[in-house]
Each structure stands twice: as structure tokens, then as C-alpha cells.
């Protein structure tokens, strides 16, 4: 006797968890058509995906949800202060009254991957932010300093746009800090025009209870240079995600970082560098120092498109674990479809060298000081490569203070 | 005065030193000669306080102060200096920063004023000139990319700055050609004084042609099997370790 089997249909297993976005409510209507459309699409995408969870491949090591529960019901504010000698900073909110086409296009650009709900979250609530638009040929000597201060209980999602015209040069230093428990989720677009040079530094010293998630999209045109660096010392959880596209030949992209974390801090650096044109160069260089139960993550990907011949790309993550409880997860990836390329990647995780420690101590240097010297030396190899001398000093000073804490 | 009595040292759960007795009067130069594996480096590390070299029995003191309970940095402050067989390369730590930090730590521990950057530089340059070490070295990372000779000269420079009362030279001649050996030995001889005691550890007699010892000891299998005057080194050179070891057995 043959019985027909009942075929049960299970719902398709999804990587997304839409219910995690339940807390978010749509923003009040208002503003130009494009703005309303952007908010709506952001909101719809957010509702469909929910917040990223470790089910997503690129979020495997970072569990955001427990730390951002209850954020989102209402939008909070942050203080933004500029040191802007050349009066370059424009308030995005003001620009929205009669936004230039290029800005609308940049802001409306879709994120490049399908795991970027946090990007959509910024769009869902887009309201203000910072715009710097440097005209072609203008060389800005003095760095623009932007200090963003979060306050207890706040959830804020600013967007930032830096555009450099052909041959322009700009240096931006962002200082991120705050008090109490808050969530700063950001999206930044950087457009480096032909032969232009952007130096983009972040000193991330958010409060110990804060969550800091940032997405930066960088586009570099021919002969352009982007130098991005982050010192991550703050936040209970930070996600520093950068996606750079080298879209014109002979472009250069350097992304580096120093992560100094302790307690139960979690610091995630996720980079993707996409070589789309020939003769481009990219470097990724991340060094992490992890104490107590701190958890570091480095995910770095180099993607070399067909035709991006003579690409020169390297990627290096070194972590120093200062205690048994500290943990580092690394995932370096190369994906190459071009001919004649030079690509390398490496990742190491280790402890302070006993031999070096003993050598210093045998010369009378007390153990604490010897450790500090070796840690400073370890991270200084990243700082030393930065183009801006003042920033090198800021970073050294911050590391020194951190070591004394 | 340095006194080492019945010193037993284990490393990796294996007894390497099996009862060493040595007394070095102030200002004397003693040489310890021994074949590979006799425990020469173990003795130097145990005296400097390296982790993993466990003293299971015996005592060691400097001017009647017990060394064995001290941390490595405390031993340095008390006047012990170990010139390493293989000086460690430390990328990213500038030599000048290293030397200044070490010097000031030792000065502080000895109750002396710390030197500011300018005072330090003046002192360092003076010592470097005396020892024929180039100024460039100060800006370089500690021992990185240095030749064997340069590394050993750096060790002598550190010694000159830290002014130890007891210097242990662990196979200072290893990896040196004859010209470098002369320069390094010359530097060490400049630092000889009635206040400073040396323990020169070596495999070969040739170092002792340049640094003349007062007393020579032969170390084999963790024990000193014979002590004598400088002539003992020459005798050893003639007979070889095999001859001596046979005699001891």
C-alpha cells in the first residue's frame, strides 16, 4: 500500500531577524520628496532585515543586539563642535532645504552589500550631519576637527559626506566621546576626486557603556589617495566598517587602525577594499592590544575585479593579548579576478615576548614600565606610518594615557 | 663582594647547576669556561633573575644582599648587569628611549636624581664617544638590524651608563670577528675598576687574551671542577675540555 506523504512546507530559513527592528517607528513626514523617499526606503529595508545578528556572515563575531536593546524608540541628539579654520563645514540639515543634486545622489546611494541594515537605519532617520565639499584644486592646510559628544540615553544616526574635487586636499580629525550609555550609528561617504588626497582620522574614545557602529564608504578616483586611520579605545562595543572602492587607475587606499581595549570591551574592524581599476595600491594595517576579557575582531577583504591588473594590495592584522581572557578573531580574505597582481595578507595573535621583557627588566626597567614600552612600540609601528605629524602625536599621547590607566 | 654558595638551578624540570660555589672579591675578574651544555648560560640567567630558571638550593649575594629574592629590575638596581650572549632586538623601541628609561629607573632606585632629556643626551654622547659607538645608534630601534659587533658594543654602552658593581658577560665573544672582539674587549677593559667585579663566561680562551682574568674556573656538568690562575685557561686550550673532564672523572 502506498500512502501519499504529507509534505510539510517549512518557511525558508532567513539570515535576517526582522523582529529585531520592531522597536523602530517611522519618522514624522516632512521635507523634500527625495528625503521622504530615502527615509521610507531606509525604513522598509530596516524592517525587512532587522538589526544584524551573528547569523550574518560578517557579523559572526559581533553580537550587537544585547547592547542596543531599547534604543531606537526615539532619536536623541549629540553635540557636534568644529574646529574649522577655513569655514568648510556645512550643516546637512540646512542644506536639505535646497539640496544640491550631487548630495542627493550620494546620500541616496545604496549600500554595496545586503547585510547593511545599520546603513538603512541611518537613512530611516536622516535629519542632519556634516558636509564638507572641497572644490577642485583647493588645498586645505589646516585639519578640520570635528568633536562628537554623545549623552546618556541618546540614540543618534548622523550621516557625513566629504567630497574632494580634482587635486583637492583635506585632513579631517574626528573625536568621538561621550558620557553614559548611548548608541551612535553613523554612515560616512567619502569621494576622493582625481589626484585628490584625503586624510581621515578618527579618535574613538566613546564612554565605556556606549555602542559605536560606523559604516564608511570611500570612493577613490584616478591618482587619488585616501588615508584612513582609527584609534579605537572607547565604547563597550564598536564596529568600524569601511568599504573602499578604487575606481580609477593609480589610486591609493591606506586603512589602518590601533585598537586598545580592556575590561569587556568589544572592538570590530571590518574592511573591504575593492580594486576596480589597474595600477592601484592598498594597504590595511591593524594592530590590537587586548587586556582583561576584551574581544577584538578583524575581518579584512581585498577584492580585485577583472581588469584591475597590476594591483598591489596587502593586509596585516597583529594582535597582542595581555591576558588569558582576551580574545582575537581574524578573518583575512582575498578574492582576485585580475592578472598580474601582488596581494598578501597576514594575521598574527601573540603575547608580549618574554625575552624582550626580561631584557628590559635586566636593565633596571620595572615590569610595568617594560610592558608599557613594548606595547607602545607595538602600536607605534602603525602610528608611525600616518601622514599627519600632529595626529601621530595625538595617537601616541592617547596610547600613553591609556597605558597609565 | 659576590658570594655564590651551593647554587642549584633547574630549568624545564631539569637540574642544570648542581652546586656552584664562587666568591668574587671587589674589583676581581673571574672567568668561567665550560663546554656547551655545562650550564654557563644558566648561571648567568639565574644571577640576573630570568623566569624559568628556578633556584632550588643555595644562595647568591651581592655585598651581603641576597640576590635571589629580587626581581630582575631590582637586581639591576643593586648593581648586577648581564651582557647578553644574544642581545634582544626590540622593534619600535628607540635606543635613546630605552637607555634613558633604564638609566633613570636605576638612578631612581639608587636614590639619585633622574636625568632630563638634555642631561641624558650629554651623558650618553660622552660614553658613546669613549667607546667609539656612533651617535646614529641612539635613533635606531634597540638592536634591530645591528651587526653582531654593534650589538655587543651596545651592551658595553649600556654597562657604561648603568655603572654596575657586578657585570656578568655571557659569551661576549660569540659571533664576533677578531676586530670586533678587540673593540668590545677594549670597551670592557675601560670599565674595569677596583669597584667593579666581572664574571666572564666563555667557551674559548681567546676572549681572555684581551680581558685578563684574575681567576679562571672550569665548569662541567653543572659543577666547577677546577679553579686556578690565568694559566688554567691556557692549559685548557692545550688539553681541551675532554682532557680536563677525564681528569675530573
mmCIF file of N, CA, C and O in Angstrom, chain A residues 70-141:
data_model
loop_
_atom_site.group_PDB
_atom_site.id
_atom_site.type_symbol
_atom_site.label_atom_id
_atom_site.label_comp_id
_atom_site.label_asym_id
_atom_site.label_seq_id
_atom_site.Cartn_x
_atom_site.Cartn_y
_atom_site.Cartn_z
ATOM 1 N N UNK A 70 16.334 48.421 23.453
ATOM 2 C CA UNK A 70 15.611 49.608 23.936
ATOM 3 C C UNK A 70 16.064 50.913 23.287
ATOM 4 O O UNK A 70 15.498 51.958 23.566
ATOM 5 N N UNK A 71 17.066 50.866 22.453
ATOM 6 C CA UNK A 71 17.408 52.071 21.710
ATOM 7 C C UNK A 71 16.561 52.107 20.445
ATOM 8 O O UNK A 71 16.304 51.063 19.842
ATOM 9 N N UNK A 72 16.165 53.282 20.044
ATOM 10 C CA UNK A 72 15.512 53.391 18.753
ATOM 11 C C UNK A 72 14.125 53.977 18.816
ATOM 12 O O UNK A 72 13.642 54.516 17.840
ATOM 13 N N UNK A 73 13.475 53.870 19.989
ATOM 14 C CA UNK A 73 12.117 54.393 20.079
ATOM 15 C C UNK A 73 12.108 55.884 19.811
ATOM 16 O O UNK A 73 11.172 56.428 19.235
ATOM 17 N N UNK A 74 13.179 56.529 20.231
ATOM 18 C CA UNK A 74 13.225 57.948 19.891
ATOM 19 C C UNK A 74 14.650 58.379 19.569
ATOM 20 O O UNK A 74 15.616 57.771 20.047
ATOM 21 N N UNK A 75 14.734 59.379 18.745
ATOM 22 C CA UNK A 75 16.032 59.838 18.273
ATOM 23 C C UNK A 75 16.574 60.877 19.241
ATOM 24 O O UNK A 75 15.868 61.811 19.621
ATOM 25 N N UNK A 76 17.827 60.685 19.671
ATOM 26 C CA UNK A 76 18.425 61.656 20.576
ATOM 27 C C UNK A 76 19.404 62.539 19.835
ATOM 28 O O UNK A 76 19.604 62.397 18.628
ATOM 29 N N UNK A 77 20.021 63.422 20.567
ATOM 30 C CA UNK A 77 20.936 64.361 19.928
ATOM 31 C C UNK A 77 22.347 64.156 20.459
ATOM 32 O O UNK A 77 22.555 63.520 21.472
ATOM 33 N N UNK A 78 23.296 64.679 19.719
ATOM 34 C CA UNK A 78 24.672 64.701 20.197
ATOM 35 C C UNK A 78 25.167 66.129 20.017
ATOM 36 O O UNK A 78 24.573 66.915 19.288
ATOM 37 N N UNK A 79 26.256 66.439 20.709
ATOM 38 C CA UNK A 79 26.878 67.743 20.476
ATOM 39 C C UNK A 79 27.951 67.584 19.417
ATOM 40 O O UNK A 79 28.766 66.670 19.503
ATOM 41 N N UNK A 80 27.922 68.455 18.448
ATOM 42 C CA UNK A 80 28.951 68.415 17.419
ATOM 43 C C UNK A 80 29.634 69.778 17.391
ATOM 44 O O UNK A 80 28.974 70.807 17.227
ATOM 45 N N UNK A 81 30.931 69.761 17.622
ATOM 46 C CA UNK A 81 31.684 71.013 17.668
ATOM 47 C C UNK A 81 32.788 70.938 16.618
ATOM 48 O O UNK A 81 33.423 69.896 16.455
ATOM 49 N N UNK A 82 32.994 72.039 15.898
ATOM 50 C CA UNK A 82 34.028 72.027 14.846
ATOM 51 C C UNK A 82 35.177 72.951 15.192
ATOM 52 O O UNK A 82 34.977 74.028 15.746
ATOM 53 N N UNK A 83 36.336 72.509 14.801
ATOM 54 C CA UNK A 83 37.491 73.398 14.733
ATOM 55 C C UNK A 83 37.754 73.494 13.242
ATOM 56 O O UNK A 83 38.269 72.562 12.635
ATOM 57 N N UNK A 84 37.352 74.598 12.671
ATOM 58 C CA UNK A 84 37.231 74.648 11.212
ATOM 59 C C UNK A 84 37.756 75.982 10.718
ATOM 60 O O UNK A 84 36.999 76.875 10.328
ATOM 61 N N UNK A 85 39.081 76.141 10.718
ATOM 62 C CA UNK A 85 39.658 77.462 10.425
ATOM 63 C C UNK A 85 39.238 78.000 9.058
ATOM 64 O O UNK A 85 39.137 79.217 8.875
ATOM 65 N N UNK A 86 39.015 77.126 8.100
ATOM 66 C CA UNK A 86 38.711 77.606 6.756
ATOM 67 C C UNK A 86 37.218 77.612 6.426
ATOM 68 O O UNK A 86 36.837 77.761 5.267
ATOM 69 N N UNK A 87 36.413 77.424 7.465
ATOM 70 C CA UNK A 87 34.944 77.504 7.292
ATOM 71 C C UNK A 87 34.433 76.594 6.172
ATOM 72 O O UNK A 87 33.792 77.027 5.221
ATOM 73 N N UNK A 88 34.775 75.323 6.298
ATOM 74 C CA UNK A 88 34.412 74.376 5.253
ATOM 75 C C UNK A 88 33.183 73.545 5.604
ATOM 76 O O UNK A 88 32.528 72.996 4.732
ATOM 77 N N UNK A 89 32.901 73.448 6.905
ATOM 78 C CA UNK A 89 31.846 72.539 7.335
ATOM 79 C C UNK A 89 30.468 73.139 7.048
ATOM 80 O O UNK A 89 30.205 74.297 7.353
ATOM 81 N N UNK A 90 29.633 72.330 6.421
ATOM 82 C CA UNK A 90 28.254 72.751 6.179
ATOM 83 C C UNK A 90 27.323 71.821 6.941
ATOM 84 O O UNK A 90 27.588 70.626 7.049
ATOM 85 N N UNK A 91 26.251 72.384 7.441
ATOM 86 C CA UNK A 91 25.275 71.587 8.158
ATOM 87 C C UNK A 91 24.330 70.936 7.161
ATOM 88 O O UNK A 91 23.645 71.609 6.397
ATOM 89 N N UNK A 92 24.282 69.606 7.204
ATOM 90 C CA UNK A 92 23.483 68.880 6.226
ATOM 91 C C UNK A 92 21.999 69.246 6.337
ATOM 92 O O UNK A 92 21.300 69.380 5.331
ATOM 93 N N UNK A 93 21.542 69.412 7.578
ATOM 94 C CA UNK A 93 20.139 69.758 7.805
ATOM 95 C C UNK A 93 19.744 71.039 7.084
ATOM 96 O O UNK A 93 18.665 71.143 6.489
ATOM 97 N N UNK A 94 20.626 72.009 7.113
ATOM 98 C CA UNK A 94 20.358 73.283 6.428
ATOM 99 C C UNK A 94 20.382 73.083 4.909
ATOM 100 O O UNK A 94 19.539 73.609 4.179
ATOM 101 N N UNK A 95 21.333 72.272 4.446
ATOM 102 C CA UNK A 95 21.440 72.015 3.008
ATOM 103 C C UNK A 95 20.189 71.337 2.453
ATOM 104 O O UNK A 95 19.853 71.491 1.279
ATOM 105 N N UNK A 96 19.489 70.583 3.319
ATOM 106 C CA UNK A 96 18.312 69.844 2.851
ATOM 107 C C UNK A 96 17.220 70.758 2.323
ATOM 108 O O UNK A 96 16.374 70.334 1.529
ATOM 109 N N UNK A 97 17.218 72.021 2.758
ATOM 110 C CA UNK A 97 16.181 72.947 2.287
ATOM 111 C C UNK A 97 16.237 73.106 0.768
ATOM 112 O O UNK A 97 15.210 73.270 0.117
ATOM 113 N N UNK A 98 17.488 73.059 0.243
ATOM 114 C CA UNK A 98 17.618 73.147 -1.211
ATOM 115 C C UNK A 98 18.869 72.349 -1.598
ATOM 116 O O UNK A 98 19.889 72.910 -1.991
ATOM 117 N N UNK A 99 18.734 71.022 -1.413
ATOM 118 C CA UNK A 99 19.918 70.181 -1.536
ATOM 119 C C UNK A 99 20.433 70.114 -2.960
ATOM 120 O O UNK A 99 19.651 69.941 -3.898
ATOM 121 N N UNK A 100 21.754 70.250 -3.152
ATOM 122 C CA UNK A 100 22.320 70.095 -4.492
ATOM 123 C C UNK A 100 22.176 68.645 -4.967
ATOM 124 O O UNK A 100 22.168 67.716 -4.154
ATOM 125 N N UNK A 101 22.070 68.500 -6.273
ATOM 126 C CA UNK A 101 21.835 67.181 -6.873
ATOM 127 C C UNK A 101 22.891 66.153 -6.448
ATOM 128 O O UNK A 101 22.582 65.017 -6.105
ATOM 129 N N UNK A 102 24.156 66.578 -6.471
ATOM 130 C CA UNK A 102 25.237 65.618 -6.168
ATOM 131 C C UNK A 102 25.069 65.054 -4.765
ATOM 132 O O UNK A 102 25.325 63.871 -4.533
ATOM 133 N N UNK A 103 24.622 65.901 -3.850
ATOM 134 C CA UNK A 103 24.484 65.454 -2.472
ATOM 135 C C UNK A 103 23.340 64.449 -2.330
ATOM 136 O O UNK A 103 23.470 63.422 -1.649
ATOM 137 N N UNK A 104 22.249 64.768 -3.050
ATOM 138 C CA UNK A 104 21.115 63.833 -3.037
ATOM 139 C C UNK A 104 21.573 62.471 -3.575
ATOM 140 O O UNK A 104 21.258 61.427 -3.008
ATOM 141 N N UNK A 105 22.349 62.523 -4.653
ATOM 142 C CA UNK A 105 22.826 61.266 -5.255
ATOM 143 C C UNK A 105 23.703 60.466 -4.284
ATOM 144 O O UNK A 105 23.583 59.259 -4.171
ATOM 145 N N UNK A 106 24.584 61.184 -3.619
ATOM 146 C CA UNK A 106 25.498 60.484 -2.684
ATOM 147 C C UNK A 106 24.687 59.886 -1.540
ATOM 148 O O UNK A 106 24.855 58.715 -1.183
ATOM 149 N N UNK A 107 23.775 60.683 -0.998
ATOM 150 C CA UNK A 107 23.007 60.199 0.153
ATOM 151 C C UNK A 107 22.070 59.050 -0.237
ATOM 152 O O UNK A 107 21.789 58.170 0.579
ATOM 153 N N UNK A 108 21.627 59.054 -1.463
ATOM 154 C CA UNK A 108 20.674 58.032 -1.899
ATOM 155 C C UNK A 108 21.339 56.759 -2.409
ATOM 156 O O UNK A 108 20.663 55.779 -2.725
ATOM 157 N N UNK A 109 22.664 56.793 -2.497
ATOM 158 C CA UNK A 109 23.418 55.632 -2.976
ATOM 159 C C UNK A 109 23.131 54.418 -2.078
ATOM 160 O O UNK A 109 23.160 54.532 -0.856
ATOM 161 N N UNK A 110 22.843 53.299 -2.714
ATOM 162 C CA UNK A 110 22.527 52.106 -1.911
ATOM 163 C C UNK A 110 23.807 51.508 -1.347
ATOM 164 O O UNK A 110 24.853 51.568 -1.988
ATOM 165 N N UNK A 111 23.725 50.914 -0.171
ATOM 166 C CA UNK A 111 24.919 50.245 0.359
ATOM 167 C C UNK A 111 25.289 49.067 -0.536
ATOM 168 O O UNK A 111 24.435 48.497 -1.221
ATOM 169 N N UNK A 112 26.579 48.721 -0.520
ATOM 170 C CA UNK A 112 27.066 47.761 -1.505
ATOM 171 C C UNK A 112 26.807 46.303 -1.148
ATOM 172 O O UNK A 112 26.998 45.421 -1.968
ATOM 173 N N UNK A 113 26.431 46.035 0.092
ATOM 174 C CA UNK A 113 26.186 44.643 0.482
ATOM 175 C C UNK A 113 24.790 44.533 1.084
ATOM 176 O O UNK A 113 24.165 45.530 1.441
ATOM 177 N N UNK A 114 24.346 43.272 1.208
ATOM 178 C CA UNK A 114 22.969 43.072 1.676
ATOM 179 C C UNK A 114 22.891 42.790 3.182
ATOM 180 O O UNK A 114 21.907 42.278 3.678
ATOM 181 N N UNK A 115 23.980 43.129 3.894
ATOM 182 C CA UNK A 115 23.957 42.911 5.345
ATOM 183 C C UNK A 115 24.132 44.235 6.080
ATOM 184 O O UNK A 115 24.753 44.313 7.116
ATOM 185 N N UNK A 116 23.627 45.295 5.464
ATOM 186 C CA UNK A 116 23.927 46.620 5.989
ATOM 187 C C UNK A 116 22.683 47.351 6.489
ATOM 188 O O UNK A 116 22.435 48.509 6.158
ATOM 189 N N UNK A 117 21.971 46.675 7.360
ATOM 190 C CA UNK A 117 20.780 47.287 7.952
ATOM 191 C C UNK A 117 21.127 48.565 8.717
ATOM 192 O O UNK A 117 20.313 49.487 8.786
ATOM 193 N N UNK A 118 22.335 48.597 9.256
ATOM 194 C CA UNK A 118 22.706 49.780 10.039
ATOM 195 C C UNK A 118 22.838 51.018 9.149
ATOM 196 O O UNK A 118 22.650 52.141 9.590
ATOM 197 N N UNK A 119 23.171 50.788 7.909
ATOM 198 C CA UNK A 119 23.209 51.881 6.910
ATOM 199 C C UNK A 119 21.782 52.378 6.683
ATOM 200 O O UNK A 119 21.501 53.579 6.706
ATOM 201 N N UNK A 120 20.882 51.426 6.474
ATOM 202 C CA UNK A 120 19.485 51.805 6.248
ATOM 203 C C UNK A 120 18.890 52.508 7.459
ATOM 204 O O UNK A 120 18.055 53.410 7.327
ATOM 205 N N UNK A 121 19.356 52.092 8.630
ATOM 206 C CA UNK A 121 18.886 52.731 9.866
ATOM 207 C C UNK A 121 19.203 54.230 9.854
ATOM 208 O O UNK A 121 18.401 55.064 10.294
ATOM 209 N N UNK A 122 20.385 54.568 9.335
ATOM 210 C CA UNK A 122 20.756 55.987 9.231
ATOM 211 C C UNK A 122 19.813 56.718 8.276
ATOM 212 O O UNK A 122 19.417 57.857 8.529
ATOM 213 N N UNK A 123 19.475 56.059 7.187
ATOM 214 C CA UNK A 123 18.580 56.694 6.207
ATOM 215 C C UNK A 123 17.169 56.849 6.751
ATOM 216 O O UNK A 123 16.489 57.836 6.470
ATOM 217 N N UNK A 124 16.737 55.856 7.509
ATOM 218 C CA UNK A 124 15.375 55.897 8.037
ATOM 219 C C UNK A 124 15.146 57.143 8.887
ATOM 220 O O UNK A 124 14.037 57.668 8.940
ATOM 221 N N UNK A 125 16.203 57.600 9.502
ATOM 222 C CA UNK A 125 16.075 58.755 10.406
ATOM 223 C C UNK A 125 16.936 59.934 9.964
ATOM 224 O O UNK A 125 17.345 60.745 10.781
ATOM 225 N N UNK A 126 17.247 59.985 8.685
ATOM 226 C CA UNK A 126 18.171 61.036 8.240
ATOM 227 C C UNK A 126 17.596 62.421 8.559
ATOM 228 O O UNK A 126 16.444 62.734 8.276
ATOM 229 N N UNK A 127 18.398 63.216 9.225
ATOM 230 C CA UNK A 127 17.932 64.515 9.687
ATOM 231 C C UNK A 127 19.050 65.555 9.600
ATOM 232 O O UNK A 127 18.855 66.676 9.157
ATOM 233 N N UNK A 128 20.244 65.144 10.033
ATOM 234 C CA UNK A 128 21.341 66.115 9.991
ATOM 235 C C UNK A 128 22.674 65.401 9.816
ATOM 236 O O UNK A 128 22.736 64.193 9.655
ATOM 237 N N UNK A 129 23.704 66.201 9.873
ATOM 238 C CA UNK A 129 25.040 65.654 9.671
ATOM 239 C C UNK A 129 25.969 66.738 9.180
ATOM 240 O O UNK A 129 25.625 67.926 9.196
ATOM 241 N N UNK A 130 27.118 66.292 8.737
ATOM 242 C CA UNK A 130 28.152 67.229 8.335
ATOM 243 C C UNK A 130 28.485 67.005 6.867
ATOM 244 O O UNK A 130 28.569 65.864 6.414
ATOM 245 N N UNK A 131 28.648 68.110 6.135
ATOM 246 C CA UNK A 131 29.097 68.011 4.741
ATOM 247 C C UNK A 131 30.327 68.895 4.572
ATOM 248 O O UNK A 131 30.326 70.047 5.028
ATOM 249 N N UNK A 132 31.365 68.347 3.976
ATOM 250 C CA UNK A 132 32.493 69.181 3.563
ATOM 251 C C UNK A 132 32.714 68.920 2.081
ATOM 252 O O UNK A 132 32.901 67.773 1.668
ATOM 253 N N UNK A 133 32.665 69.986 1.321
ATOM 254 C CA UNK A 133 32.819 69.870 -0.129
ATOM 255 C C UNK A 133 33.981 70.766 -0.543
ATOM 256 O O UNK A 133 33.858 71.990 -0.538
ATOM 257 N N UNK A 134 35.118 70.149 -0.842
ATOM 258 C CA UNK A 134 36.295 70.943 -1.178
ATOM 259 C C UNK A 134 36.396 71.055 -2.694
ATOM 260 O O UNK A 134 36.497 70.039 -3.391
ATOM 261 N N UNK A 135 36.348 72.287 -3.215
ATOM 262 C CA UNK A 135 36.386 72.459 -4.674
ATOM 263 C C UNK A 135 37.708 71.989 -5.270
ATOM 264 O O UNK A 135 38.720 71.921 -4.577
ATOM 265 N N UNK A 136 37.674 71.710 -6.551
ATOM 266 C CA UNK A 136 38.873 71.263 -7.269
ATOM 267 C C UNK A 136 40.015 72.237 -7.027
ATOM 268 O O UNK A 136 39.829 73.452 -6.998
ATOM 269 N N UNK A 137 41.187 71.672 -6.832
ATOM 270 C CA UNK A 137 42.390 72.484 -6.722
ATOM 271 C C UNK A 137 42.621 73.110 -5.362
ATOM 272 O O UNK A 137 43.689 73.666 -5.096
ATOM 273 N N UNK A 138 41.641 73.016 -4.475
ATOM 274 C CA UNK A 138 41.833 73.679 -3.183
ATOM 275 C C UNK A 138 42.581 72.767 -2.217
ATOM 276 O O UNK A 138 42.180 71.631 -1.968
ATOM 277 N N UNK A 139 43.650 73.330 -1.661
ATOM 278 C CA UNK A 139 44.440 72.550 -0.712
ATOM 279 C C UNK A 139 44.214 73.126 0.675
ATOM 280 O O UNK A 139 44.565 74.272 0.957
ATOM 281 N N UNK A 140 43.564 72.342 1.500
ATOM 282 C CA UNK A 140 43.240 72.816 2.849
ATOM 283 C C UNK A 140 44.384 72.424 3.761
ATOM 284 O O UNK A 140 44.613 71.242 4.023
ATOM 285 N N UNK A 141 45.127 73.413 4.247
ATOM 286 C CA UNK A 141 46.315 73.118 5.051
ATOM 287 C C UNK A 141 45.958 72.660 6.454
ATOM 288 O O UNK A 141 46.548 71.741 6.983
#
